[in-house]
GROMACS .gro file of C-alpha atoms in nm:
model
  353
    1MET     CA    1   0.000   0.000   0.000
    2PRO     CA    2   0.141   0.344  -0.089
    3ARG     CA    3   0.252   0.562   0.198
    4THR     CA    4  -0.017   0.822   0.120
    5ALA     CA    5  -0.291   0.560   0.135
    6GLN     CA    6  -0.149   0.432   0.464
    7LEU     CA    7  -0.162   0.781   0.613
    8VAL     CA    8  -0.522   0.829   0.497
    9ALA     CA    9  -0.620   0.496   0.651
   10VAL     CA   10  -0.450   0.579   0.982
   11VAL     CA   11  -0.621   0.919   1.007
   12VAL     CA   12  -0.964   0.777   0.917
   13VAL     CA   13  -0.933   0.495   1.170
   14ALA     CA   14  -0.798   0.722   1.445
   15ASP     CA   15  -1.060   0.997   1.411
   16SER     CA   16  -1.344   0.748   1.357
   17ALA     CA   17  -1.242   0.558   1.669
   18LEU     CA   18  -1.231   0.878   1.876
   19SER     CA   19  -1.575   0.980   1.745
   20TRP     CA   20  -1.715   0.633   1.820
   21LEU     CA   21  -1.579   0.656   2.175
   22ASP     CA   22  -1.744   0.998   2.198
   23GLY     CA   23  -2.084   0.844   2.121
   24MET     CA   24  -2.111   0.869   1.744
   25GLY     CA   25  -2.244   0.560   1.570
   26GLY     CA   26  -2.447   0.414   1.286
   27TRP     CA   27  -2.463   0.585   0.948
   28THR     CA   28  -2.344   0.910   1.103
   29LEU     CA   29  -2.011   0.749   1.186
   30VAL     CA   30  -1.990   0.601   0.835
   31ALA     CA   31  -2.059   0.941   0.677
   32TYR     CA   32  -1.803   1.101   0.904
   33ALA     CA   33  -1.538   0.843   0.807
   34VAL     CA   34  -1.610   0.904   0.438
   35ALA     CA   35  -1.581   1.281   0.489
   36VAL     CA   36  -1.246   1.240   0.666
   37ALA     CA   37  -1.120   1.013   0.387
   38LEU     CA   38  -1.224   1.258   0.114
   39THR     CA   39  -1.067   1.549   0.299
   40MET     CA   40  -0.740   1.360   0.338
   41ALA     CA   41  -0.743   1.260  -0.028
   42ALA     CA   42  -0.794   1.623  -0.135
   43ARG     CA   43  -0.521   1.772   0.079
   44GLY     CA   44  -0.251   1.715  -0.183
   45ARG     CA   45  -0.413   1.912  -0.466
   46LEU     CA   46  -0.638   2.138  -0.257
   47PRO     CA   47  -0.452   2.188   0.072
   48PHE     CA   48  -0.638   2.500   0.183
   49ALA     CA   49  -0.980   2.362   0.093
   50ALA     CA   50  -0.895   2.045   0.284
   51PHE     CA   51  -0.784   2.250   0.585
   52LEU     CA   52  -1.110   2.447   0.580
   53ALA     CA   53  -1.306   2.121   0.556
   54ALA     CA   54  -1.112   1.984   0.853
   55LEU     CA   55  -1.196   2.293   1.059
   56ALA     CA   56  -1.563   2.252   0.970
   57LEU     CA   57  -1.563   1.884   1.067
   58ALA     CA   58  -1.384   1.968   1.392
   59LEU     CA   59  -1.655   2.223   1.479
   60LEU     CA   60  -1.937   1.986   1.391
   61THR     CA   61  -1.803   1.681   1.571
   62GLY     CA   62  -1.572   1.821   1.836
   63GLY     CA   63  -1.304   1.578   1.714
   64SER     CA   64  -1.108   1.536   1.389
   65LEU     CA   65  -0.783   1.577   1.579
   66ALA     CA   66  -0.559   1.378   1.345
   67LEU     CA   67  -0.728   1.535   1.042
   68LEU     CA   68  -0.656   1.886   1.172
   69VAL     CA   69  -0.289   1.807   1.224
   70CYS     CA   70  -0.238   1.649   0.880
   71THR     CA   71  -0.427   1.909   0.678
   72GLY     CA   72  -0.271   2.195   0.877
   73PHE     CA   73   0.080   2.063   0.810
   74GLN     CA   74   0.005   2.026   0.438
   75ALA     CA   75  -0.145   2.374   0.415
   76GLY     CA   76   0.156   2.521   0.596
   77GLN     CA   77   0.388   2.373   0.332
   78ARG     CA   78   0.190   2.547   0.057
   79LEU     CA   79   0.166   2.891   0.219
   80SER     CA   80   0.340   3.108  -0.037
   81THR     CA   81   0.121   3.406  -0.126
   82ARG     CA   82  -0.046   3.680   0.075
   83ARG     CA   83  -0.385   3.552  -0.037
   84ASP     CA   84  -0.313   3.208   0.108
   85LEU     CA   85  -0.199   3.364   0.434
   86VAL     CA   86  -0.510   3.583   0.461
   87VAL     CA   87  -0.747   3.294   0.387
   88THR     CA   88  -0.575   3.068   0.640
   89ALA     CA   89  -0.565   3.335   0.910
   90ALA     CA   90  -0.932   3.421   0.855
   91ALA     CA   91  -1.028   3.054   0.877
   92LEU     CA   92  -0.836   3.013   1.202
   93ILE     CA   93  -0.993   3.323   1.355
   94ALA     CA   94  -1.341   3.205   1.256
   95TYR     CA   95  -1.266   2.862   1.399
   96VAL     CA   96  -1.146   3.008   1.730
   97CYS     CA   97  -1.450   3.236   1.759
   98ALA     CA   98  -1.695   2.957   1.681
   99LEU     CA   99  -1.520   2.720   1.920
  100LEU     CA  100  -1.519   2.970   2.206
  101LEU     CA  101  -1.885   3.053   2.139
  102ALA     CA  102  -1.976   2.684   2.149
  103VAL     CA  103  -1.780   2.635   2.471
  104GLU     CA  104  -1.947   2.935   2.632
  105ARG     CA  105  -2.298   2.818   2.538
  106SER     CA  106  -2.241   2.461   2.642
  107PRO     CA  107  -2.328   2.400   3.009
  108GLY     CA  108  -2.036   2.257   3.200
  109GLY     CA  109  -1.809   2.290   2.899
  110GLU     CA  110  -1.434   2.291   2.910
  111ASP     CA  111  -1.229   2.592   3.011
  112PRO     CA  112  -1.184   2.848   2.726
  113TRP     CA  113  -0.808   2.846   2.781
  114VAL     CA  114  -0.806   2.472   2.724
  115SER     CA  115  -0.989   2.529   2.396
  116LEU     CA  116  -0.735   2.792   2.292
  117ALA     CA  117  -0.450   2.558   2.377
  118ARG     CA  118  -0.611   2.288   2.167
  119VAL     CA  119  -0.638   2.529   1.874
  120VAL     CA  120  -0.270   2.618   1.902
  121ILE     CA  121  -0.158   2.254   1.927
  122LEU     CA  122  -0.384   2.112   1.657
  123THR     CA  123  -0.383   2.397   1.403
  124ALA     CA  124  -0.126   2.671   1.457
  125LEU     CA  125   0.168   2.442   1.535
  126PRO     CA  126   0.113   2.212   1.232
  127LEU     CA  127   0.081   2.518   1.008
  128LEU     CA  128   0.408   2.662   1.140
  129ALA     CA  129   0.581   2.324   1.117
  130GLY     CA  130   0.470   2.281   0.756
  131ARG     CA  131   0.590   2.630   0.667
  132TYR     CA  132   0.927   2.563   0.831
  133VAL     CA  133   0.972   2.237   0.641
  134ALA     CA  134   0.884   2.410   0.312
  135GLU     CA  135   1.136   2.689   0.378
  136GLN     CA  136   1.408   2.437   0.460
  137ARG     CA  137   1.339   2.247   0.138
  138GLU     CA  138   1.356   2.569  -0.063
  139HIS     CA  139   1.677   2.663   0.115
  140LEU     CA  140   1.835   2.329   0.026
  141ARG     CA  141   1.712   2.357  -0.333
  142ARG     CA  142   1.871   2.700  -0.374
  143GLU     CA  143   2.193   2.582  -0.214
  144LYS     CA  144   2.212   2.286  -0.452
  145ALA     CA  145   2.140   2.513  -0.749
  146LEU     CA  146   2.415   2.753  -0.641
  147VAL     CA  147   2.668   2.472  -0.596
  148ALA     CA  148   2.568   2.314  -0.928
  149GLU     CA  149   2.615   2.646  -1.106
  150GLN     CA  150   2.963   2.686  -0.960
  151GLU     CA  151   3.050   2.327  -1.050
  152ARG     CA  152   2.943   2.383  -1.411
  153LEU     CA  153   3.159   2.696  -1.427
  154ARG     CA  154   3.452   2.511  -1.272
  155GLU     CA  155   3.418   2.228  -1.523
  156ARG     CA  156   3.407   2.476  -1.810
  157LEU     CA  157   3.726   2.640  -1.685
  158ARG     CA  158   3.893   2.301  -1.646
  159ILE     CA  159   3.808   2.211  -2.005
  160ALA     CA  160   3.942   2.544  -2.124
  161HIS     CA  161   4.264   2.491  -1.929
  162ASP     CA  162   4.311   2.142  -2.071
  163MET     CA  163   4.245   2.262  -2.425
  164HIS     CA  164   4.495   2.540  -2.387
  165ASP     CA  165   4.765   2.312  -2.244
  166SER     CA  166   4.728   2.015  -2.478
  167LEU     CA  167   4.598   2.135  -2.814
  168GLY     CA  168   4.773   2.468  -2.788
  169HIS     CA  169   5.107   2.297  -2.728
  170LEU     CA  170   5.065   2.062  -3.024
  171LEU     CA  171   4.958   2.338  -3.260
  172SER     CA  172   5.254   2.547  -3.153
  173LEU     CA  173   5.488   2.259  -3.238
  174VAL     CA  174   5.325   2.221  -3.577
  175SER     CA  175   5.362   2.593  -3.644
  176VAL     CA  176   5.731   2.592  -3.541
  177GLN     CA  177   5.810   2.286  -3.752
  178ALA     CA  178   5.627   2.428  -4.052
  179ALA     CA  179   5.809   2.758  -4.016
  180ALA     CA  180   6.142   2.572  -4.006
  181LEU     CA  181   6.052   2.388  -4.326
  182GLU     CA  182   5.952   2.715  -4.493
  183VAL     CA  183   6.305   2.855  -4.468
  184GLY     CA  184   6.462   2.530  -4.582
  185SER     CA  185   6.565   2.427  -4.932
  186LEU     CA  186   6.250   2.278  -5.072
  187PRO     CA  187   6.111   2.258  -5.424
  188PRO     CA  188   5.856   2.531  -5.505
  189ASP     CA  189   5.553   2.297  -5.494
  190GLN     CA  190   5.655   2.154  -5.154
  191ARG     CA  191   5.735   2.503  -5.024
  192ARG     CA  192   5.380   2.612  -5.114
  193ALA     CA  193   5.238   2.307  -4.938
  194VAL     CA  194   5.447   2.376  -4.628
  195SER     CA  195   5.346   2.741  -4.636
  196GLY     CA  196   4.979   2.639  -4.648
  197LEU     CA  197   5.040   2.398  -4.361
  198ALA     CA  198   5.197   2.676  -4.155
  199ASP     CA  199   4.908   2.913  -4.230
  200ASN     CA  200   4.653   2.648  -4.135
  201ALA     CA  201   4.837   2.570  -3.811
  202ARG     CA  202   4.852   2.939  -3.717
  203ALA     CA  203   4.481   2.979  -3.804
  204ALA     CA  204   4.393   2.673  -3.592
  205ALA     CA  205   4.597   2.811  -3.301
  206ALA     CA  206   4.422   3.147  -3.330
  207GLY     CA  207   4.081   2.976  -3.344
  208LEU     CA  208   4.169   2.767  -3.040
  209HIS     CA  209   4.278   3.080  -2.856
  210ARG     CA  210   3.947   3.250  -2.933
  211ALA     CA  211   3.749   2.943  -2.823
  212VAL     CA  212   3.945   2.908  -2.500
  213SER     CA  213   3.911   3.279  -2.431
  214ALA     CA  214   3.537   3.254  -2.480
  215LEU     CA  215   3.522   2.962  -2.236
  216ARG     CA  216   3.746   3.115  -1.973
  217ASP     CA  217   3.640   3.476  -1.994
  218HIS     CA  218   3.275   3.460  -2.098
  219ASP     CA  219   3.105   3.756  -1.929
  220THR     CA  220   3.418   3.796  -1.719
  221PRO     CA  221   3.302   3.934  -1.383
  222GLY     CA  222   3.520   4.155  -1.167
  223LEU     CA  223   3.539   4.323  -0.832
  224ASP     CA  224   3.241   4.545  -0.915
  225ASP     CA  225   3.022   4.234  -0.951
  226LEU     CA  226   3.077   4.112  -0.594
  227GLY     CA  227   2.748   4.270  -0.487
  228GLY     CA  228   2.550   4.052  -0.727
  229LEU     CA  229   2.744   3.742  -0.626
  230VAL     CA  230   2.675   3.803  -0.258
  231ALA     CA  231   2.310   3.882  -0.331
  232ARG     CA  232   2.265   3.550  -0.512
  233SER     CA  233   2.428   3.365  -0.223
  234ARG     CA  234   2.200   3.539   0.027
  235ALA     CA  235   1.898   3.452  -0.187
  236ALA     CA  236   2.009   3.089  -0.165
  237GLY     CA  237   1.999   3.115   0.215
  238ALA     CA  238   2.365   3.187   0.294
  239ALA     CA  239   2.434   3.435   0.577
  240VAL     CA  240   2.701   3.650   0.409
  241THR     CA  241   2.851   3.963   0.565
  242ILE     CA  242   3.087   4.201   0.381
  243GLU     CA  243   3.352   4.391   0.578
  244THR     CA  244   3.569   4.662   0.421
  245CYS     CA  245   3.873   4.846   0.549
  246GLY     CA  246   4.059   5.133   0.386
  247GLU     CA  247   3.975   5.340   0.082
  248ALA     CA  248   3.850   5.131  -0.209
  249VAL     CA  249   4.020   5.194  -0.544
  250PRO     CA  250   3.967   5.021  -0.881
  251LEU     CA  251   4.208   4.741  -0.962
  252ALA     CA  252   4.407   4.854  -1.263
  253ASP     CA  253   4.465   4.500  -1.391
  254PRO     CA  254   4.148   4.326  -1.520
  255ARG     CA  255   4.307   3.993  -1.430
  256ALA     CA  256   4.334   4.098  -1.067
  257SER     CA  257   3.973   4.216  -1.061
  258HIS     CA  258   3.854   3.890  -1.213
  259ALA     CA  259   4.072   3.690  -0.971
  260ALA     CA  260   3.919   3.876  -0.676
  261TYR     CA  261   3.572   3.779  -0.796
  262ARG     CA  262   3.674   3.414  -0.833
  263VAL     CA  263   3.829   3.407  -0.486
  264VAL     CA  264   3.503   3.522  -0.328
  265GLN     CA  265   3.303   3.285  -0.550
  266GLU     CA  266   3.519   2.987  -0.453
  267GLY     CA  267   3.503   3.080  -0.084
  268LEU     CA  268   3.124   3.109  -0.089
  269THR     CA  269   3.088   2.781  -0.278
  270ASN     CA  270   3.310   2.594  -0.031
  271ALA     CA  271   3.124   2.745   0.264
  272VAL     CA  272   2.784   2.643   0.124
  273LYS     CA  273   2.906   2.289   0.047
  274HIS     CA  274   3.099   2.212   0.364
  275ALA     CA  275   2.944   2.440   0.630
  276SER     CA  276   2.586   2.495   0.523
  277GLY     CA  277   2.405   2.750   0.737
  278ALA     CA  278   2.721   2.888   0.900
  279PRO     CA  279   2.782   3.265   0.879
  280ILE     CA  280   3.024   3.370   0.604
  281THR     CA  281   3.242   3.682   0.625
  282VAL     CA  282   3.392   3.844   0.314
  283SER     CA  283   3.666   4.095   0.404
  284LEU     CA  284   3.823   4.352   0.171
  285ASP     CA  285   4.125   4.529   0.322
  286TRP     CA  286   4.259   4.802   0.093
  287GLN     CA  287   4.633   4.857   0.153
  288PRO     CA  288   4.842   5.127  -0.021
  289ASP     CA  289   4.973   4.878  -0.279
  290ALA     CA  290   4.747   4.571  -0.256
  291LEU     CA  291   4.403   4.439  -0.180
  292LEU     CA  292   4.385   4.176   0.094
  293LEU     CA  293   4.077   3.965   0.030
  294SER     CA  294   3.949   3.687   0.254
  295VAL     CA  295   3.644   3.462   0.286
  296ALA     CA  296   3.596   3.296   0.625
  297ASN     CA  297   3.338   3.065   0.777
  298PRO     CA  298   3.324   2.855   1.096
  299LEU     CA  299   3.391   2.487   1.048
  300PRO     CA  300   3.110   2.244   1.135
  301ARG     CA  301   3.162   2.020   1.435
  302HIS     CA  302   3.119   1.706   1.228
  303PRO     CA  303   3.210   1.789   0.867
  304HIS     CA  304   3.110   1.535   0.604
  305SER     CA  305   3.409   1.629   0.388
  306PRO     CA  306   3.715   1.845   0.444
  307ALA     CA  307   3.644   2.210   0.383
  308GLY     CA  308   3.833   2.360   0.097
  309GLY     CA  309   3.915   2.022  -0.051
  310GLY     CA  310   3.763   2.102  -0.388
  311SER     CA  311   3.949   2.082  -0.718
  312GLY     CA  312   3.896   2.450  -0.788
  313LEU     CA  313   4.165   2.582  -0.552
  314PRO     CA  314   4.470   2.489  -0.767
  315GLY     CA  315   4.323   2.662  -1.071
  316LEU     CA  316   4.227   2.959  -0.854
  317ALA     CA  317   4.583   2.984  -0.723
  318GLU     CA  318   4.710   2.994  -1.082
  319ARG     CA  319   4.463   3.268  -1.170
  320VAL     CA  320   4.569   3.478  -0.871
  321ALA     CA  321   4.937   3.419  -0.950
  322ALA     CA  322   4.882   3.529  -1.311
  323ALA     CA  323   4.761   3.863  -1.174
  324GLY     CA  324   5.076   3.895  -0.960
  325GLY     CA  325   4.907   3.794  -0.636
  326LEU     CA  326   4.919   3.518  -0.378
  327LEU     CA  327   4.651   3.276  -0.254
  328GLN     CA  328   4.662   3.098   0.080
  329VAL     CA  329   4.426   2.854   0.251
  330HIS     CA  330   4.406   2.857   0.632
  331PRO     CA  331   4.204   2.553   0.752
  332GLY     CA  332   4.215   2.645   1.119
  333PRO     CA  333   4.068   2.429   1.396
  334ARG     CA  334   3.752   2.638   1.409
  335VAL     CA  335   3.749   2.872   1.109
  336PHE     CA  336   3.827   2.802   0.745
  337ARG     CA  337   3.975   3.106   0.571
  338LEU     CA  338   4.061   3.166   0.206
  339VAL     CA  339   4.300   3.463   0.172
  340ALA     CA  340   4.430   3.637  -0.141
  341MET     CA  341   4.667   3.928  -0.192
  342LEU     CA  342   4.617   4.114  -0.521
  343PRO     CA  343   4.837   4.406  -0.632
  344LEU     CA  344   4.682   4.740  -0.719
  345VAL     CA  345   4.944   4.801  -0.990
  346PRO     CA  346   4.933   4.583  -1.307
  347VAL     CA  347   5.211   4.329  -1.341
  348LEU     CA  348   5.396   4.248  -1.663
  349ALA     CA  349   5.295   3.933  -1.844
  350GLY     CA  350   5.645   3.793  -1.814
  351ALA     CA  351   5.664   3.859  -1.444
  352ALA     CA  352   5.325   3.697  -1.384
  353SER     CA  353   5.433   3.380  -1.554
   0.00000   0.00000   0.00000
């Protein structure tokens, strides 16, 4: 039997048994059991209608305890718009008023405070619990989407790096060998063939360079884009704080600006993966000749995997070094910190390499 059908059966049996113990019997009990079953069956597609039906049955019978809990929890998971919130709140208020009125009119009825406590336990708490579960699921979904996006970007950069190292090296050798043959003593027809080979090799190398550049630097973000990166991380549920020190100045080297963005991106990704829910601090310390950039987060007590153990750190270190900077990882006993030093003055290409 499917789990949903099992839950429906349990709720029908439980509430029917309580109503039978309370004196309900005959066809009335059968009709009540059918109504509970239909309400439970409708709670998946019509959670708010099912919750309203459960409140009505609870008022009519004085029971429906399990039905109230189940439909309230389901409705809480689907609370997403202001209209849903208003309808649910109005239904609860009407239920409380009708319940208190019935208690007041009934001779020797229960204490009104007991009725209010029952309302809170059977309706308000399941609604809040359902809403909390829905928010946690959305939080995990956004975290997974953020990590998947960073993994796709990291894989794209890895492919670009491999293409540059392997194919670029081979095409360079072909170009050098063809150029050497061009200056040699060859017959005119072979010289033309070698010249065409050299041109094709140089064209292939240029095309590879353009393709790799498109992969590695597509929509290249920089230091000015940190606000959007942090905003996306916060939208995914990460608690990110930015701290600045000193007078901010633009980084003259685009490579340094892009490296700064990647450092923060890598730090946020590692924090979300290895210390989900922990506060993250992004620090920008502007020195006279360099920017000191760090991303720190507390380590979890029982980490599932070592923080900062991803494959993106070696490539990130190369990117920072190409801009004339340094990257260090400080996996302390309590805080994991990713620190980068980036120069404010552009470095020469030869010095960076």
